[in-house]
CSV table of C-alpha atoms in Angstrom, one decimal:
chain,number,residue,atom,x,y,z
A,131,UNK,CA,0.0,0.0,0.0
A,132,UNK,CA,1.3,3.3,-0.9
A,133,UNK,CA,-0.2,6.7,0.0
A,134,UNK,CA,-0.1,10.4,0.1
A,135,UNK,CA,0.0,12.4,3.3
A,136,UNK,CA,-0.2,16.4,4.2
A,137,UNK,CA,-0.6,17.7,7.5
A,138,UNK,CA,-1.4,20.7,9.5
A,139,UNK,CA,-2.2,23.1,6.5
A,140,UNK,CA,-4.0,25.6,8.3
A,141,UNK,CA,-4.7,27.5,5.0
A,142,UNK,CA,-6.3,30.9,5.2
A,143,UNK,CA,-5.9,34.1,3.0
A,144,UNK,CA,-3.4,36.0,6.6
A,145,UNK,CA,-0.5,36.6,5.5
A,146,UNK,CA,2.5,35.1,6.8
A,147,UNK,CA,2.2,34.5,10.5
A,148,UNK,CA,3.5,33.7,13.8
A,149,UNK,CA,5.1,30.4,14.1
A,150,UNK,CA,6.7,30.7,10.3
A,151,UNK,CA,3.4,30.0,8.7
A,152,UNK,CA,2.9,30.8,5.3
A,153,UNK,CA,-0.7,30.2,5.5
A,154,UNK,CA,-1.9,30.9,1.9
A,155,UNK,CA,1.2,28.6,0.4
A,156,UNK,CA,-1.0,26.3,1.3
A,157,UNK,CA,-3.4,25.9,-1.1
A,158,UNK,CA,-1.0,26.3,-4.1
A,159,UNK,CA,1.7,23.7,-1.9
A,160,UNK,CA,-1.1,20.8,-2.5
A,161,UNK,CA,-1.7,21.4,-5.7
A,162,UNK,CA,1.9,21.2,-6.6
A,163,UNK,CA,2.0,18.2,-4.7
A,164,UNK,CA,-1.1,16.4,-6.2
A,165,UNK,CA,0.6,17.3,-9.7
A,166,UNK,CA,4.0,16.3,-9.5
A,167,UNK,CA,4.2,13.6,-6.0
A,168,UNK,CA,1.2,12.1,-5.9
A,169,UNK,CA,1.9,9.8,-8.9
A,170,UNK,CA,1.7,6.0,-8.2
A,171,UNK,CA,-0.2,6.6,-4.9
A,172,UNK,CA,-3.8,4.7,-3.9
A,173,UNK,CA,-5.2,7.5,-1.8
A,174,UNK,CA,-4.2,11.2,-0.4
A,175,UNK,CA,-4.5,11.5,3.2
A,176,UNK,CA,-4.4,15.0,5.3
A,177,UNK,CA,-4.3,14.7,9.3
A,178,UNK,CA,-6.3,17.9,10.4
A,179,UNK,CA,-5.9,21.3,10.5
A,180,UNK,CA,-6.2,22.0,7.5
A,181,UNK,CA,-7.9,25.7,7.0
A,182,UNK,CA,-7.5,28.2,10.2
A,183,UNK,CA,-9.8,30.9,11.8
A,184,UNK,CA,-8.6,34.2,11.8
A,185,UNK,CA,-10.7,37.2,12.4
A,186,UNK,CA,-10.8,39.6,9.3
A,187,UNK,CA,-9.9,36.8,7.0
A,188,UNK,CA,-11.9,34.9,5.0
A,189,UNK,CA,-13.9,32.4,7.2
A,190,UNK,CA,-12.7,29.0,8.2
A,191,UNK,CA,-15.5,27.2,6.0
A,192,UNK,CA,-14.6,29.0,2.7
A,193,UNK,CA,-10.7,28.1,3.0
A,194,UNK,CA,-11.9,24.3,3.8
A,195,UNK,CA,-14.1,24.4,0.7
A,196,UNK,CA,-11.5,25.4,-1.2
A,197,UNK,CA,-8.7,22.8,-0.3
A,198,UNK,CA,-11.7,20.0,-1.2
A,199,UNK,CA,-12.5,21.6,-4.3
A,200,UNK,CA,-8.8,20.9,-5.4
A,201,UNK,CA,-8.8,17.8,-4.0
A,202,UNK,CA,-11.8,16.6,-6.3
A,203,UNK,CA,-10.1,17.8,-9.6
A,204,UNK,CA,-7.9,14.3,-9.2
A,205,UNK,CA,-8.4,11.1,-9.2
A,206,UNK,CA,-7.3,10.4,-6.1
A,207,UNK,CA,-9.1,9.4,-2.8
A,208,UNK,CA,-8.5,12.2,-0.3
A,209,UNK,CA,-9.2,10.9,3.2
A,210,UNK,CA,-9.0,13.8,6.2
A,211,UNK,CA,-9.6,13.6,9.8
A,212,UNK,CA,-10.5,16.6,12.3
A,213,UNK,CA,-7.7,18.7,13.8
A,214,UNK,CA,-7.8,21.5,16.3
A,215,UNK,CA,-8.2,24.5,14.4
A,216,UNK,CA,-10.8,22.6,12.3
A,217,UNK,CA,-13.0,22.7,15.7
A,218,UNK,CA,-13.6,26.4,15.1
A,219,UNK,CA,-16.3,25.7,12.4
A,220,UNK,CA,-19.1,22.6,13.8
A,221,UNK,CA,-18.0,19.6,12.9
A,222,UNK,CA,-21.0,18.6,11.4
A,223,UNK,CA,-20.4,21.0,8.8
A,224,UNK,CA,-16.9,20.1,8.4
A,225,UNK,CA,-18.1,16.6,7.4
A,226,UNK,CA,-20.7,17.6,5.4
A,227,UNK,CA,-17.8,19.3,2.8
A,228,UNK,CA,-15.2,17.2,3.4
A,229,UNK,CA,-17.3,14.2,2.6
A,230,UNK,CA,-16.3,12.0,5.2
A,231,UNK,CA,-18.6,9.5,6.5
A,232,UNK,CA,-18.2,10.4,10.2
A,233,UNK,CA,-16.3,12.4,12.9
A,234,UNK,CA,-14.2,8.7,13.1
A,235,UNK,CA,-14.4,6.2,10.0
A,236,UNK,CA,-12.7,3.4,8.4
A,237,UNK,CA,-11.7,2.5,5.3
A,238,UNK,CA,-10.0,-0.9,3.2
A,239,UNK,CA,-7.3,-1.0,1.0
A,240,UNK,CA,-6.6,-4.4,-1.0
A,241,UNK,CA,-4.6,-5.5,2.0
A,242,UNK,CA,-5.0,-3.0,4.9
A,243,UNK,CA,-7.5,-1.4,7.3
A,244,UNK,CA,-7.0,2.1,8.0
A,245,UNK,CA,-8.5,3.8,10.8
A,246,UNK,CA,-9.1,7.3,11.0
A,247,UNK,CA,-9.9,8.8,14.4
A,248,UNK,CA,-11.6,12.2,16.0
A,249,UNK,CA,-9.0,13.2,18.7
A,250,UNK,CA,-10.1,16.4,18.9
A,251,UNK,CA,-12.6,17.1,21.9
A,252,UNK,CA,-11.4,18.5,25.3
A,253,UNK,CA,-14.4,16.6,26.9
A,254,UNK,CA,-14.5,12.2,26.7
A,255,UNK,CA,-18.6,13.9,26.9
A,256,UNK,CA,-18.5,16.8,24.2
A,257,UNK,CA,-17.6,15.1,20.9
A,258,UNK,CA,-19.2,17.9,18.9
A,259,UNK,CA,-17.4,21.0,20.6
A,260,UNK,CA,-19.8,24.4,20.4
A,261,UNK,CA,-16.1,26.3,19.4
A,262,UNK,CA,-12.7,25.6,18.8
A,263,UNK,CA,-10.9,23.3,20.9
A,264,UNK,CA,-7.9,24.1,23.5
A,265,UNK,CA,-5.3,22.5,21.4
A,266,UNK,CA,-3.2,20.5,24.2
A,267,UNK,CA,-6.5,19.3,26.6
A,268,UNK,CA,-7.8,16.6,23.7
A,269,UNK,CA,-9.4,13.4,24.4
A,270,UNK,CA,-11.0,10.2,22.8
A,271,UNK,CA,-14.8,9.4,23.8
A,272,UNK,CA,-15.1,5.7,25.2
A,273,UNK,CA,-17.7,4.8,22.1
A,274,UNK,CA,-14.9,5.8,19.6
A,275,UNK,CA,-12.2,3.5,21.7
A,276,UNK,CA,-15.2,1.0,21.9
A,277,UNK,CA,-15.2,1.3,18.3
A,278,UNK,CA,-11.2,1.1,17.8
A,279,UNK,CA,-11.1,-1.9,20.1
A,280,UNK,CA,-14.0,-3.6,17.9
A,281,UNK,CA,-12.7,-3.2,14.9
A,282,UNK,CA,-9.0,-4.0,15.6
A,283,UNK,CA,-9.5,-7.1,17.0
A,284,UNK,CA,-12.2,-8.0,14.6
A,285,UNK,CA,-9.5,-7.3,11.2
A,286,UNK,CA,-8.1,-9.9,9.4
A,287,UNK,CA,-5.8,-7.4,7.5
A,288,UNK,CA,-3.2,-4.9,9.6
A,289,UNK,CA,-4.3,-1.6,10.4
A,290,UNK,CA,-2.4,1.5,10.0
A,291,UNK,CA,-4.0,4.2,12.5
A,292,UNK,CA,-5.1,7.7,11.2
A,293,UNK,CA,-5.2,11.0,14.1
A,294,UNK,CA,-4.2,14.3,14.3
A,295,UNK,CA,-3.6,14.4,18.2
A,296,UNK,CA,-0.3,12.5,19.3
A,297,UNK,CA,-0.9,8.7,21.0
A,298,UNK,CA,2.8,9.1,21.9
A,299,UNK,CA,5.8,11.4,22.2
A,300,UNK,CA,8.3,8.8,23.7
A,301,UNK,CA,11.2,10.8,25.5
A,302,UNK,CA,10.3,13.8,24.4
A,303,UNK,CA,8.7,16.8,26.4
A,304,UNK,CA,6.2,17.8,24.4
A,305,UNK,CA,3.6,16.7,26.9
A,306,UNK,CA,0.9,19.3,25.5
A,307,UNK,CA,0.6,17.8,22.1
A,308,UNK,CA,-0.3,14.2,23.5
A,309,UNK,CA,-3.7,12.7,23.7
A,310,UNK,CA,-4.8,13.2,27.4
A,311,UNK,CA,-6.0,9.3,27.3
A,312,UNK,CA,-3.2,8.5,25.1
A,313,UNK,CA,-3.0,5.0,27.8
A,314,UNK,CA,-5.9,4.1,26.8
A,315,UNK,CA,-5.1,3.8,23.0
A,316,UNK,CA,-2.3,2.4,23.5
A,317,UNK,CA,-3.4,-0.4,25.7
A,318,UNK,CA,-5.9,-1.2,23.0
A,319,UNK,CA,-2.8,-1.2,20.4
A,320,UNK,CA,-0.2,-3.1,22.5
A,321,UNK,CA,-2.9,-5.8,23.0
A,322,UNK,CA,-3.2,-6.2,19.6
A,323,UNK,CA,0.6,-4.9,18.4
A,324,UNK,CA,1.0,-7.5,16.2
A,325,UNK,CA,-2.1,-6.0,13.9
A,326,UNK,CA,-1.2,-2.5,13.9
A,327,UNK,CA,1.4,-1.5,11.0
A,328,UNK,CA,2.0,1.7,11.5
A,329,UNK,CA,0.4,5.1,13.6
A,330,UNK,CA,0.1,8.4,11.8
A,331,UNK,CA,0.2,11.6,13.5
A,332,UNK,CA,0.1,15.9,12.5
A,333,UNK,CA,-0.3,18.3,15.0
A,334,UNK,CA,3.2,18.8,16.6
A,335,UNK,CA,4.4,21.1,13.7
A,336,UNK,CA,8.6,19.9,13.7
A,337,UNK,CA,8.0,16.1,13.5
A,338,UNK,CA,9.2,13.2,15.4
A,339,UNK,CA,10.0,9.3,15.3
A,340,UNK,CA,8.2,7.3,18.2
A,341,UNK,CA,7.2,3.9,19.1
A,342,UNK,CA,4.7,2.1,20.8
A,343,UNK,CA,6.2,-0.9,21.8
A,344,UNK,CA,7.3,-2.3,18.4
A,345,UNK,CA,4.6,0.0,16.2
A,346,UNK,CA,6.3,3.0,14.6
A,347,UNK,CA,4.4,6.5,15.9
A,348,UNK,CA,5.2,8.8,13.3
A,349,UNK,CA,4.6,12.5,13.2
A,350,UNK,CA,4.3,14.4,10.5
A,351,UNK,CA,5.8,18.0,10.0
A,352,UNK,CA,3.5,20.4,8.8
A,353,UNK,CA,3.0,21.7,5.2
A,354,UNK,CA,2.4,25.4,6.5
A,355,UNK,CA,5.6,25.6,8.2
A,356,UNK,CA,8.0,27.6,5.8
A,357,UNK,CA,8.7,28.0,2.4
A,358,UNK,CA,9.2,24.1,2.0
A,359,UNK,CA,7.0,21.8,0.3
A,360,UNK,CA,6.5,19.2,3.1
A,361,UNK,CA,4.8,16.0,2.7
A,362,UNK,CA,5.9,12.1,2.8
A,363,UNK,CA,5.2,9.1,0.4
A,364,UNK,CA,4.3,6.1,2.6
A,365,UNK,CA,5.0,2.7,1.2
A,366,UNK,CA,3.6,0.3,3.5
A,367,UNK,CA,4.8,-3.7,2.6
A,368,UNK,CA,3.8,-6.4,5.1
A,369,UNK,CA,4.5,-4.7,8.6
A,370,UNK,CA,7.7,-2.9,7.0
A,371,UNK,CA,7.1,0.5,6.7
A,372,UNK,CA,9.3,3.2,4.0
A,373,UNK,CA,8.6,6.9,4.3
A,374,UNK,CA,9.7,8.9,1.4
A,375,UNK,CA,9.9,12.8,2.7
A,376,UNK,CA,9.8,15.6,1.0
A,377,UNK,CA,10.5,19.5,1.4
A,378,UNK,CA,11.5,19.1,5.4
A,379,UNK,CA,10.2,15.7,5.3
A,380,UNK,CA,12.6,13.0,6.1
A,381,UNK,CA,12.9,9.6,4.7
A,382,UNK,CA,12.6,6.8,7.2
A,383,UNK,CA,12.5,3.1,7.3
A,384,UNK,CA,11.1,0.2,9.8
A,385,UNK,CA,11.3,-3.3,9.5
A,386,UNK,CA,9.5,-5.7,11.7
């Protein structure tokens, strides 16, 4: 299996911004990437945040309407999940453009089960937030890990796991960007670690390289970060896992 994945695009018409985001790169990044890196690839994947909220700019729902519309001009599959920022419009409406099936969904390849999860409620009891989240207070409801559990254990093909919100930052301090049940998921994926191919993460804008237990955690640096072109090329074979990076993407390998 071989796929596509952006993160943390946070496209908006603002200008360039604090943090060293080029906000309206954005839009022209992906289409650049969908045109010249996408080639060979089964599906496009984005891990949240992918327009922002800015007062005085042009509102969070037009910029997100306008990444989709891109998106549908290629024959490509483009799967998203929620991230923080994409909180600040409701998230029914969110799914409503972006097409997705739920606020947490599934989806088959030939040979793997992906599983794309809603990480981003600061409540396990408000999973449709009335505003934008508090970026580092996020949680997973016990239906969605009810649901995770279920269909985990009930796959005959490995799963690669889909979320915006860290399940892990290993030795690192970046304590604020981690899932504030992050031991729950993980109990559920180290019961079942033989299963789980490969976790994919956004949110924590400079990247990192985690495990849980023997499952590579990876997180993914974000496109609006710079003048770069940032995205990555998974190739997933087996359980062995090849990440081809681009812009300030880099290339990674895991064999198990």
């Amino acid at each position: 299996m071989k796929f596509l994945l952006v993160t943390d695009l946070h496209y908006s018409d603002k200008p360039v911004g604090e943090n060293n985001r080029y906000h309206e790169e954005s839009l022209p990044k992906l289409k650049y990437i969908l045109d010249e890196i996408a080639g060979g690839c089964e599906f496009a994947v984005c891990l949240g945040d992918i327009a922002d909220s800015f007062e005085g700019y042009k509102p969070i729902e037009q910029g997100l309407k306008e990444i989709i519309d891109l998106t549908k001009n290629y024959d490509l599959p483009f799967y998203t999940t929620f991230g923080n920022h994409d909180t600040a419009l409701d998230k029914r409406d969110f799914i409503r453009i972006t097409g997705m099936p739920d606020r947490y969904y599934s989806f088959e390849t030939e040979e793997y089960l992906c599983l794309v999860l809603d990480t981003c409620m600061n409540s396990k009891d408000e999973p449709y937030p009335k505003k934008e989240i508090l970026w580092s207070e996020c949680y997973m409801d016990d239906e969605q890990l009810g649901w995770m559990r279920e269909k985990i254990e009930n796959s005959s093909k490995p799963v690669v796991v889909l979320t915006h919100v860290l399940l892990t930052a290993g030795k690192t301090d970046e304590v604020d960007h981690i899932l504030n049940n992050a031991d729950e998921v993980q109990k559920i994926l180290l019961a079942n670690e033989e299963k789980i191919a490969l976790v994919c993460c956004g949110h924590y804008h400079w990247g990192m390289s985690e495990k849980i237990g023997s499952i590579p955690a990876l997180t993914f640096k974000a496109l609006c970060t710079g003048e770069a072109i940032t995205c990555a090329v998974v190739e997933v074979n087996g359980m062995n896992i090849t990440v081809k990076g681009f812009g300030d993407e880099e290339d990674q390998s895991y064999e198990r």
